[in-house]
Amino acid sequence: MQNSVINSNLSLHVLTELSRSLLVKMTLVQVLVGIFLYVNCLMIFTFLNKAVFREDTRYILFAQTLFVDSALMILTDMLMIMNLYQYRIHMIPCIIVCTIATIFTICTPLTLVAMCLERYVAICMPLRHADISTSRNRCFGFLFIWGISSIAPLFTLVAYLFVVPPGALFSYALCSAELMMGEEWQAQTRAIILLILVLFMMIIIVFTYIKIMIAARAASSENKKSTNKSLRTVLLHAFQLFLCVVRFLTPYIEMAFWKVDFLVFHNVRFSNFVVFIIAPRCLSPLIYGLRDEKFFLLLKHNTLCGLTAFCQIYSVKGK
């Protein structure tokens, strides 16, 4: 009898500690996500507020990363909250959300590659840059990015619908992308598609870096500063791409821990969320929002105007 009471107290203590740990983690994540979304919304407003940015391919690609990353952050944060608190949802909206989130996940690194190609054209082919960066070519480029981004998610969706047991679509479950990879061949085929995409992106990144590096060595003193800055931009994009690529592997890592220990699984998932979802997407504002002089000046102006307006509203309410 005494042993059962002791075991009950220990179980209650473990549950209390687990709940406290989850609360701390969720609070930290919501603060990080809130800051990220605030900065992104401010940058999106800055982009939309200036016509010169809306006509430049580099800034249009940057704006796409802001839109996609913000949407992805909201979806993944929502899924993580539901999983941490064991909230089950209907399978049909679950697979729709997971498919969209996966498209967004792949779209970001592909957009980064497109931004590196844009820098390559601007530095290595400056006379042809205006002819290449037309609105027509931009439309084809965006269609290509979204089309390639949809290959793996749509394959996963069709394969899941092909093998799903009757009635499973009308059940409720903890929503995650792993639910759509019940068969081993599904996970292997998806991994092969992603591997081909990763190799394709890495080849382009290395190609653009080498070409810009050659142009930097041959550039005159007047153009050397701009060329070196583009070289550092490509390096930052390469690091950002590396973090995004590792994100493709995290579901397989998390699935291994799922069978070992529930608490370890949630710790691994939390760490992956912070390091491989939040961190790489915080680099985009740093690369273009703070390093770009034109964009930074307008961003600073909008931020100060927003704070001034907020302080005026607050002081009026205080009176």
mmCIF file of C-alpha atoms in Angstrom:
data_model
loop_
_atom_site.group_PDB
_atom_site.id
_atom_site.type_symbol
_atom_site.label_atom_id
_atom_site.label_comp_id
_atom_site.label_asym_id
_atom_site.label_seq_id
_atom_site.Cartn_x
_atom_site.Cartn_y
_atom_site.Cartn_z
ATOM 1 C CA MET A 1 0.000 0.000 0.000
ATOM 2 C CA GLN A 2 2.796 2.365 0.955
ATOM 3 C CA ASN A 3 4.706 1.518 -2.245
ATOM 4 C CA SER A 4 1.659 2.309 -4.394
ATOM 5 C CA VAL A 5 1.295 5.697 -2.679
ATOM 6 C CA ILE A 6 4.976 6.438 -3.270
ATOM 7 C CA ASN A 7 4.698 5.414 -6.943
ATOM 8 C CA SER A 8 1.591 7.570 -7.333
ATOM 9 C CA ASN A 9 3.390 10.573 -5.829
ATOM 10 C CA LEU A 10 6.371 9.994 -8.120
ATOM 11 C CA SER A 11 4.108 9.792 -11.171
ATOM 12 C CA LEU A 12 2.359 12.992 -10.131
ATOM 13 C CA HIS A 13 5.729 14.688 -9.634
ATOM 14 C CA VAL A 14 6.935 13.551 -13.096
ATOM 15 C CA LEU A 15 3.723 14.794 -14.725
ATOM 16 C CA THR A 16 4.043 18.138 -12.917
ATOM 17 C CA GLU A 17 7.646 18.540 -14.058
ATOM 18 C CA LEU A 18 6.685 17.570 -17.608
ATOM 19 C CA SER A 19 3.848 20.097 -17.671
ATOM 20 C CA ARG A 20 6.137 22.797 -16.313
ATOM 21 C CA SER A 21 8.809 21.962 -18.893
ATOM 22 C CA LEU A 22 6.246 22.077 -21.714
ATOM 23 C CA LEU A 23 4.935 25.428 -20.478
ATOM 24 C CA VAL A 24 8.434 26.942 -20.408
ATOM 25 C CA LYS A 25 9.241 25.625 -23.879
ATOM 26 C CA MET A 26 5.962 26.768 -25.368
ATOM 27 C CA THR A 27 6.362 30.238 -23.845
ATOM 28 C CA LEU A 28 9.873 30.524 -25.287
ATOM 29 C CA VAL A 29 8.726 29.352 -28.719
ATOM 30 C CA GLN A 30 5.751 31.738 -28.786
ATOM 31 C CA VAL A 31 8.036 34.666 -27.898
ATOM 32 C CA LEU A 32 10.461 33.717 -30.695
ATOM 33 C CA VAL A 33 7.645 33.173 -33.195
ATOM 34 C CA GLY A 34 6.007 36.472 -32.175
ATOM 35 C CA ILE A 35 9.253 38.409 -32.705
ATOM 36 C CA PHE A 36 9.860 36.641 -36.023
ATOM 37 C CA LEU A 37 6.350 37.385 -37.342
ATOM 38 C CA TYR A 38 6.532 41.010 -36.185
ATOM 39 C CA VAL A 39 9.836 41.580 -38.017
ATOM 40 C CA ASN A 40 8.562 39.789 -41.122
ATOM 41 C CA CYS A 41 5.315 41.778 -41.199
ATOM 42 C CA LEU A 42 7.305 45.001 -40.844
ATOM 43 C CA MET A 43 9.562 43.989 -43.744
ATOM 44 C CA ILE A 44 6.607 42.952 -45.908
ATOM 45 C CA PHE A 45 5.030 46.359 -45.262
ATOM 46 C CA THR A 46 8.335 48.025 -46.175
ATOM 47 C CA PHE A 47 8.484 46.044 -49.427
ATOM 48 C CA LEU A 48 4.892 46.877 -50.387
ATOM 49 C CA ASN A 49 5.329 50.517 -49.445
ATOM 50 C CA LYS A 50 8.044 51.264 -52.028
ATOM 51 C CA ALA A 51 7.543 50.828 -55.786
ATOM 52 C CA VAL A 52 11.276 50.434 -56.457
ATOM 53 C CA PHE A 53 11.341 47.247 -54.371
ATOM 54 C CA ARG A 54 8.276 45.801 -56.119
ATOM 55 C CA GLU A 55 10.019 46.114 -59.499
ATOM 56 C CA ASP A 56 13.354 44.556 -58.496
ATOM 57 C CA THR A 57 13.707 40.754 -58.879
ATOM 58 C CA ARG A 58 15.989 40.488 -55.865
ATOM 59 C CA TYR A 59 13.493 42.153 -53.526
ATOM 60 C CA ILE A 60 10.536 40.268 -55.037
ATOM 61 C CA LEU A 61 12.272 36.959 -54.280
ATOM 62 C CA PHE A 62 13.062 38.253 -50.794
ATOM 63 C CA ALA A 63 9.396 39.163 -50.285
ATOM 64 C CA GLN A 64 8.383 35.662 -51.338
ATOM 65 C CA THR A 65 10.635 34.165 -48.659
ATOM 66 C CA LEU A 66 9.027 36.482 -46.097
ATOM 67 C CA PHE A 67 5.483 35.447 -47.088
ATOM 68 C CA VAL A 68 6.320 31.732 -47.280
ATOM 69 C CA ASP A 69 8.349 31.672 -44.059
ATOM 70 C CA SER A 70 5.630 33.531 -42.144
ATOM 71 C CA ALA A 71 2.935 31.125 -43.345
ATOM 72 C CA LEU A 72 5.146 28.113 -42.608
ATOM 73 C CA MET A 73 5.949 29.433 -39.140
ATOM 74 C CA ILE A 74 2.247 29.797 -38.302
ATOM 75 C CA LEU A 75 1.390 26.289 -39.574
ATOM 76 C CA THR A 76 4.301 24.501 -37.893
ATOM 77 C CA ASP A 77 3.792 26.388 -34.632
ATOM 78 C CA MET A 78 0.115 25.434 -34.655
ATOM 79 C CA LEU A 79 0.948 21.756 -35.314
ATOM 80 C CA MET A 80 3.613 21.720 -32.601
ATOM 81 C CA ILE A 81 1.206 23.150 -30.019
ATOM 82 C CA MET A 82 -1.442 20.539 -30.884
ATOM 83 C CA ASN A 83 1.117 17.718 -30.706
ATOM 84 C CA LEU A 84 2.581 18.850 -27.393
ATOM 85 C CA TYR A 85 -0.861 18.969 -25.796
ATOM 86 C CA GLN A 86 -2.012 15.730 -27.512
ATOM 87 C CA TYR A 87 -4.861 17.419 -29.393
ATOM 88 C CA ARG A 88 -6.251 15.178 -32.146
ATOM 89 C CA ILE A 89 -7.775 16.602 -35.324
ATOM 90 C CA HIS A 90 -9.605 15.148 -38.342
ATOM 91 C CA MET A 91 -7.327 13.455 -40.880
ATOM 92 C CA ILE A 92 -8.560 15.374 -43.954
ATOM 93 C CA PRO A 93 -7.589 18.884 -42.708
ATOM 94 C CA CYS A 94 -4.443 17.313 -41.233
ATOM 95 C CA ILE A 95 -3.137 15.986 -44.559
ATOM 96 C CA ILE A 96 -4.055 19.261 -46.295
ATOM 97 C CA VAL A 97 -2.112 21.325 -43.729
ATOM 98 C CA CYS A 98 0.872 18.926 -43.823
ATOM 99 C CA THR A 99 0.982 19.016 -47.644
ATOM 100 C CA ILE A 100 0.903 22.832 -47.711
ATOM 101 C CA ALA A 101 3.544 23.058 -44.962
ATOM 102 C CA THR A 102 5.835 20.697 -46.888
ATOM 103 C CA ILE A 103 5.443 22.774 -50.063
ATOM 104 C CA PHE A 104 6.406 25.882 -48.086
ATOM 105 C CA THR A 105 9.369 24.029 -46.533
ATOM 106 C CA ILE A 106 10.800 23.164 -49.965
ATOM 107 C CA CYS A 107 9.883 26.520 -51.517
ATOM 108 C CA THR A 108 12.189 28.515 -49.231
ATOM 109 C CA PRO A 109 15.507 26.810 -50.181
ATOM 110 C CA LEU A 110 14.544 26.889 -53.867
ATOM 111 C CA THR A 111 13.892 30.637 -53.572
ATOM 112 C CA LEU A 112 17.309 31.033 -51.927
ATOM 113 C CA VAL A 113 18.876 29.308 -54.924
ATOM 114 C CA ALA A 114 16.990 31.668 -57.245
ATOM 115 C CA MET A 115 18.332 34.629 -55.241
ATOM 116 C CA CYS A 116 21.881 33.327 -55.672
ATOM 117 C CA LEU A 117 21.299 32.996 -59.435
ATOM 118 C CA GLU A 118 19.999 36.575 -59.499
ATOM 119 C CA ARG A 119 23.221 37.769 -57.824
ATOM 120 C CA TYR A 120 25.252 35.737 -60.314
ATOM 121 C CA VAL A 121 23.499 37.406 -63.267
ATOM 122 C CA ALA A 122 23.831 40.880 -61.686
ATOM 123 C CA ILE A 123 27.585 40.478 -61.028
ATOM 124 C CA CYS A 124 28.779 38.273 -63.903
ATOM 125 C CA MET A 125 26.383 39.463 -66.642
ATOM 126 C CA PRO A 126 25.527 43.064 -65.694
ATOM 127 C CA LEU A 127 24.716 44.117 -69.275
ATOM 128 C CA ARG A 128 22.145 41.325 -69.650
ATOM 129 C CA HIS A 129 20.677 41.668 -66.148
ATOM 130 C CA ALA A 130 17.857 44.009 -67.209
ATOM 131 C CA ASP A 131 16.928 41.769 -70.166
ATOM 132 C CA ILE A 132 16.877 38.621 -68.013
ATOM 133 C CA SER A 133 15.090 40.121 -64.995
ATOM 134 C CA THR A 134 11.843 40.894 -66.805
ATOM 135 C CA SER A 135 8.348 40.416 -65.410
ATOM 136 C CA ARG A 136 7.726 37.580 -67.895
ATOM 137 C CA ASN A 137 10.854 35.694 -66.815
ATOM 138 C CA ARG A 138 9.974 36.306 -63.167
ATOM 139 C CA CYS A 139 6.556 34.686 -63.681
ATOM 140 C CA PHE A 140 8.183 31.636 -65.295
ATOM 141 C CA GLY A 141 10.689 31.524 -62.446
ATOM 142 C CA PHE A 142 8.000 31.575 -59.769
ATOM 143 C CA LEU A 143 5.986 28.894 -61.593
ATOM 144 C CA PHE A 144 9.138 26.757 -61.762
ATOM 145 C CA ILE A 145 9.881 27.241 -58.040
ATOM 146 C CA TRP A 146 6.337 26.380 -56.933
ATOM 147 C CA GLY A 147 6.107 23.491 -59.402
ATOM 148 C CA ILE A 148 9.344 21.877 -58.174
ATOM 149 C CA SER A 149 8.311 22.541 -54.559
ATOM 150 C CA SER A 150 5.085 20.594 -55.106
ATOM 151 C CA ILE A 151 6.611 17.386 -56.502
ATOM 152 C CA ALA A 152 7.540 15.647 -53.227
ATOM 153 C CA PRO A 153 4.451 16.788 -51.225
ATOM 154 C CA LEU A 154 2.026 15.806 -54.004
ATOM 155 C CA PHE A 155 3.740 12.434 -54.400
ATOM 156 C CA THR A 156 3.433 11.861 -50.650
ATOM 157 C CA LEU A 157 -0.252 12.862 -50.744
ATOM 158 C CA VAL A 158 -1.133 10.632 -53.735
ATOM 159 C CA ALA A 159 0.840 7.686 -52.326
ATOM 160 C CA TYR A 160 -0.892 8.063 -48.958
ATOM 161 C CA LEU A 161 -4.361 8.187 -50.550
ATOM 162 C CA PHE A 162 -3.432 5.089 -52.573
ATOM 163 C CA VAL A 163 -2.495 2.939 -49.531
ATOM 164 C CA VAL A 164 -4.691 4.451 -46.792
ATOM 165 C CA PRO A 165 -7.094 1.911 -45.223
ATOM 166 C CA PRO A 166 -10.840 2.442 -45.764
ATOM 167 C CA GLY A 167 -12.296 4.801 -43.198
ATOM 168 C CA ALA A 168 -8.904 6.099 -41.993
ATOM 169 C CA LEU A 169 -9.516 9.477 -43.634
ATOM 170 C CA PHE A 170 -12.464 10.022 -41.307
ATOM 171 C CA SER A 171 -10.532 9.263 -38.114
ATOM 172 C CA TYR A 172 -8.815 11.662 -35.700
ATOM 173 C CA ALA A 173 -5.085 11.671 -34.949
ATOM 174 C CA LEU A 174 -2.157 13.742 -33.715
ATOM 175 C CA CYS A 175 -1.327 15.659 -36.889
ATOM 176 C CA SER A 176 2.176 15.304 -38.319
ATOM 177 C CA ALA A 177 3.745 14.658 -41.721
ATOM 178 C CA GLU A 178 4.868 11.199 -40.535
ATOM 179 C CA LEU A 179 1.252 9.996 -40.672
ATOM 180 C CA MET A 180 1.409 10.158 -44.467
ATOM 181 C CA MET A 181 4.443 7.850 -44.681
ATOM 182 C CA GLY A 182 3.049 4.615 -43.299
ATOM 183 C CA GLU A 183 4.831 2.362 -45.809
ATOM 184 C CA GLU A 184 8.620 2.131 -46.024
ATOM 185 C CA TRP A 185 8.660 2.633 -49.800
ATOM 186 C CA GLN A 186 6.844 5.959 -49.374
ATOM 187 C CA ALA A 187 9.515 7.311 -47.043
ATOM 188 C CA GLN A 188 12.337 6.005 -49.266
ATOM 189 C CA THR A 189 10.879 7.479 -52.471
ATOM 190 C CA ARG A 190 10.273 10.829 -50.764
ATOM 191 C CA ALA A 191 13.857 10.786 -49.460
ATOM 192 C CA ILE A 192 15.204 10.098 -52.994
ATOM 193 C CA ILE A 193 13.199 13.017 -54.446
ATOM 194 C CA LEU A 194 14.467 15.350 -51.725
ATOM 195 C CA LEU A 195 18.045 14.096 -52.199
ATOM 196 C CA ILE A 196 17.893 14.909 -55.925
ATOM 197 C CA LEU A 197 16.558 18.388 -55.086
ATOM 198 C CA VAL A 198 19.304 18.964 -52.520
ATOM 199 C CA LEU A 199 22.047 17.944 -54.955
ATOM 200 C CA PHE A 200 20.497 20.195 -57.617
ATOM 201 C CA MET A 201 20.473 23.172 -55.215
ATOM 202 C CA MET A 202 24.006 22.525 -53.935
ATOM 203 C CA ILE A 203 25.420 22.396 -57.482
ATOM 204 C CA ILE A 204 23.836 25.771 -58.310
ATOM 205 C CA ILE A 205 25.060 27.348 -55.054
ATOM 206 C CA VAL A 206 28.650 26.154 -55.646
ATOM 207 C CA PHE A 207 28.490 27.261 -59.293
ATOM 208 C CA THR A 208 27.302 30.783 -58.440
ATOM 209 C CA TYR A 209 29.835 31.131 -55.612
ATOM 210 C CA ILE A 210 32.766 30.144 -57.851
ATOM 211 C CA LYS A 211 31.619 32.449 -60.668
ATOM 212 C CA ILE A 212 31.131 35.426 -58.329
ATOM 213 C CA MET A 213 34.490 34.724 -56.640
ATOM 214 C CA ILE A 214 36.218 34.793 -60.043
ATOM 215 C CA ALA A 215 34.401 38.052 -60.852
ATOM 216 C CA ALA A 216 35.477 39.503 -57.480
ATOM 217 C CA ARG A 217 39.145 38.844 -58.202
ATOM 218 C CA ALA A 218 38.896 40.412 -61.651
ATOM 219 C CA ALA A 219 36.776 43.386 -60.557
ATOM 220 C CA SER A 220 38.120 46.914 -60.382
ATOM 221 C CA SER A 221 38.421 48.717 -57.063
ATOM 222 C CA GLU A 222 35.102 50.521 -57.694
ATOM 223 C CA ASN A 223 33.118 47.305 -58.225
ATOM 224 C CA LYS A 224 35.053 45.169 -55.741
ATOM 225 C CA LYS A 225 32.969 46.250 -52.737
ATOM 226 C CA SER A 226 29.681 45.331 -54.425
ATOM 227 C CA THR A 227 31.086 42.027 -55.718
ATOM 228 C CA ASN A 228 32.482 41.018 -52.312
ATOM 229 C CA LYS A 229 29.156 41.855 -50.704
ATOM 230 C CA SER A 230 27.374 39.585 -53.197
ATOM 231 C CA LEU A 231 29.917 36.868 -52.419
ATOM 232 C CA ARG A 232 29.137 37.105 -48.699
ATOM 233 C CA THR A 233 25.413 37.062 -49.523
ATOM 234 C CA VAL A 234 25.816 33.775 -51.409
ATOM 235 C CA LEU A 235 27.764 32.330 -48.464
ATOM 236 C CA LEU A 236 24.993 33.310 -46.064
ATOM 237 C CA HIS A 237 22.426 31.781 -48.407
ATOM 238 C CA ALA A 238 24.516 28.594 -48.518
ATOM 239 C CA PHE A 239 24.483 28.380 -44.706
ATOM 240 C CA GLN A 240 20.770 29.124 -44.686
ATOM 241 C CA LEU A 241 20.242 26.431 -47.324
ATOM 242 C CA PHE A 242 22.216 23.948 -45.206
ATOM 243 C CA LEU A 243 19.899 24.520 -42.218
ATOM 244 C CA CYS A 244 16.833 24.184 -44.461
ATOM 245 C CA VAL A 245 18.186 20.954 -45.967
ATOM 246 C CA VAL A 246 18.824 19.440 -42.540
ATOM 247 C CA ARG A 247 15.158 20.218 -41.846
ATOM 248 C CA PHE A 248 14.265 17.590 -44.471
ATOM 249 C CA LEU A 249 16.012 14.962 -42.326
ATOM 250 C CA THR A 250 14.459 15.871 -38.979
ATOM 251 C CA PRO A 251 11.235 13.822 -39.439
ATOM 252 C CA TYR A 252 13.338 10.665 -39.832
ATOM 253 C CA ILE A 253 15.382 11.556 -36.730
ATOM 254 C CA GLU A 254 12.231 12.290 -34.714
ATOM 255 C CA MET A 255 10.599 9.010 -35.778
ATOM 256 C CA ALA A 256 13.569 7.095 -34.312
ATOM 257 C CA PHE A 257 13.173 8.840 -30.927
ATOM 258 C CA TRP A 258 9.379 8.365 -30.959
ATOM 259 C CA LYS A 259 9.883 4.642 -30.309
ATOM 260 C CA VAL A 260 12.436 5.206 -27.535
ATOM 261 C CA ASP A 261 11.048 7.750 -25.083
ATOM 262 C CA PHE A 262 8.130 10.207 -25.191
ATOM 263 C CA LEU A 263 9.946 12.977 -23.285
ATOM 264 C CA VAL A 264 13.130 12.638 -25.371
ATOM 265 C CA PHE A 265 11.012 12.779 -28.549
ATOM 266 C CA HIS A 266 9.431 16.091 -27.519
ATOM 267 C CA ASN A 267 12.817 17.544 -26.525
ATOM 268 C CA VAL A 268 14.265 16.573 -29.911
ATOM 269 C CA ARG A 269 11.232 18.004 -31.756
ATOM 270 C CA PHE A 270 11.476 21.266 -29.791
ATOM 271 C CA SER A 271 15.205 21.588 -30.544
ATOM 272 C CA ASN A 272 14.632 20.866 -34.244
ATOM 273 C CA PHE A 273 11.882 23.486 -34.371
ATOM 274 C CA VAL A 274 14.124 26.201 -32.917
ATOM 275 C CA VAL A 275 17.340 25.315 -34.783
ATOM 276 C CA PHE A 276 16.060 24.195 -38.195
ATOM 277 C CA ILE A 277 12.800 26.157 -38.625
ATOM 278 C CA ILE A 278 13.135 29.413 -36.682
ATOM 279 C CA ALA A 279 16.921 29.960 -37.051
ATOM 280 C CA PRO A 280 17.310 29.705 -40.864
ATOM 281 C CA ARG A 281 14.257 31.896 -41.401
ATOM 282 C CA CYS A 282 15.681 34.578 -39.128
ATOM 283 C CA LEU A 283 18.661 34.847 -41.479
ATOM 284 C CA SER A 284 16.591 36.255 -44.367
ATOM 285 C CA PRO A 285 15.745 39.479 -42.482
ATOM 286 C CA LEU A 286 19.412 39.718 -41.485
ATOM 287 C CA ILE A 287 20.729 39.193 -45.026
ATOM 288 C CA TYR A 288 18.435 41.650 -46.805
ATOM 289 C CA GLY A 289 16.729 43.640 -44.076
ATOM 290 C CA LEU A 290 19.842 44.801 -42.248
ATOM 291 C CA ARG A 291 22.677 44.414 -44.785
ATOM 292 C CA ASP A 292 20.880 46.175 -47.631
ATOM 293 C CA GLU A 293 21.280 49.932 -47.128
ATOM 294 C CA LYS A 294 18.210 51.066 -49.106
ATOM 295 C CA PHE A 295 15.929 48.528 -47.474
ATOM 296 C CA PHE A 296 17.371 49.131 -43.991
ATOM 297 C CA LEU A 297 16.839 52.904 -44.156
ATOM 298 C CA LEU A 298 13.193 52.533 -45.141
ATOM 299 C CA LEU A 299 12.698 49.752 -42.585
ATOM 300 C CA LYS A 300 14.184 51.963 -39.873
ATOM 301 C CA HIS A 301 11.911 54.842 -40.929
ATOM 302 C CA ASN A 302 8.778 52.641 -40.816
ATOM 303 C CA THR A 303 9.769 51.190 -37.436
ATOM 304 C CA LEU A 304 10.318 54.608 -35.871
ATOM 305 C CA CYS A 305 7.061 55.943 -37.350
ATOM 306 C CA GLY A 306 5.190 52.925 -36.015
ATOM 307 C CA LEU A 307 6.661 53.330 -32.541
ATOM 308 C CA THR A 308 5.891 57.063 -32.567
ATOM 309 C CA ALA A 309 2.269 56.434 -33.579
ATOM 310 C CA PHE A 310 1.929 53.722 -30.908
ATOM 311 C CA CYS A 311 3.321 56.039 -28.219
ATOM 312 C CA GLN A 312 0.913 58.812 -29.269
ATOM 313 C CA ILE A 313 -2.080 56.453 -29.125
ATOM 314 C CA TYR A 314 -0.952 55.141 -25.748
ATOM 315 C CA SER A 315 -0.497 58.666 -24.326
ATOM 316 C CA VAL A 316 -3.978 59.702 -25.550
ATOM 317 C CA LYS A 317 -5.539 56.659 -23.909
ATOM 318 C CA GLY A 318 -3.613 57.395 -20.719
ATOM 319 C CA LYS A 319 -5.163 60.849 -20.555
#
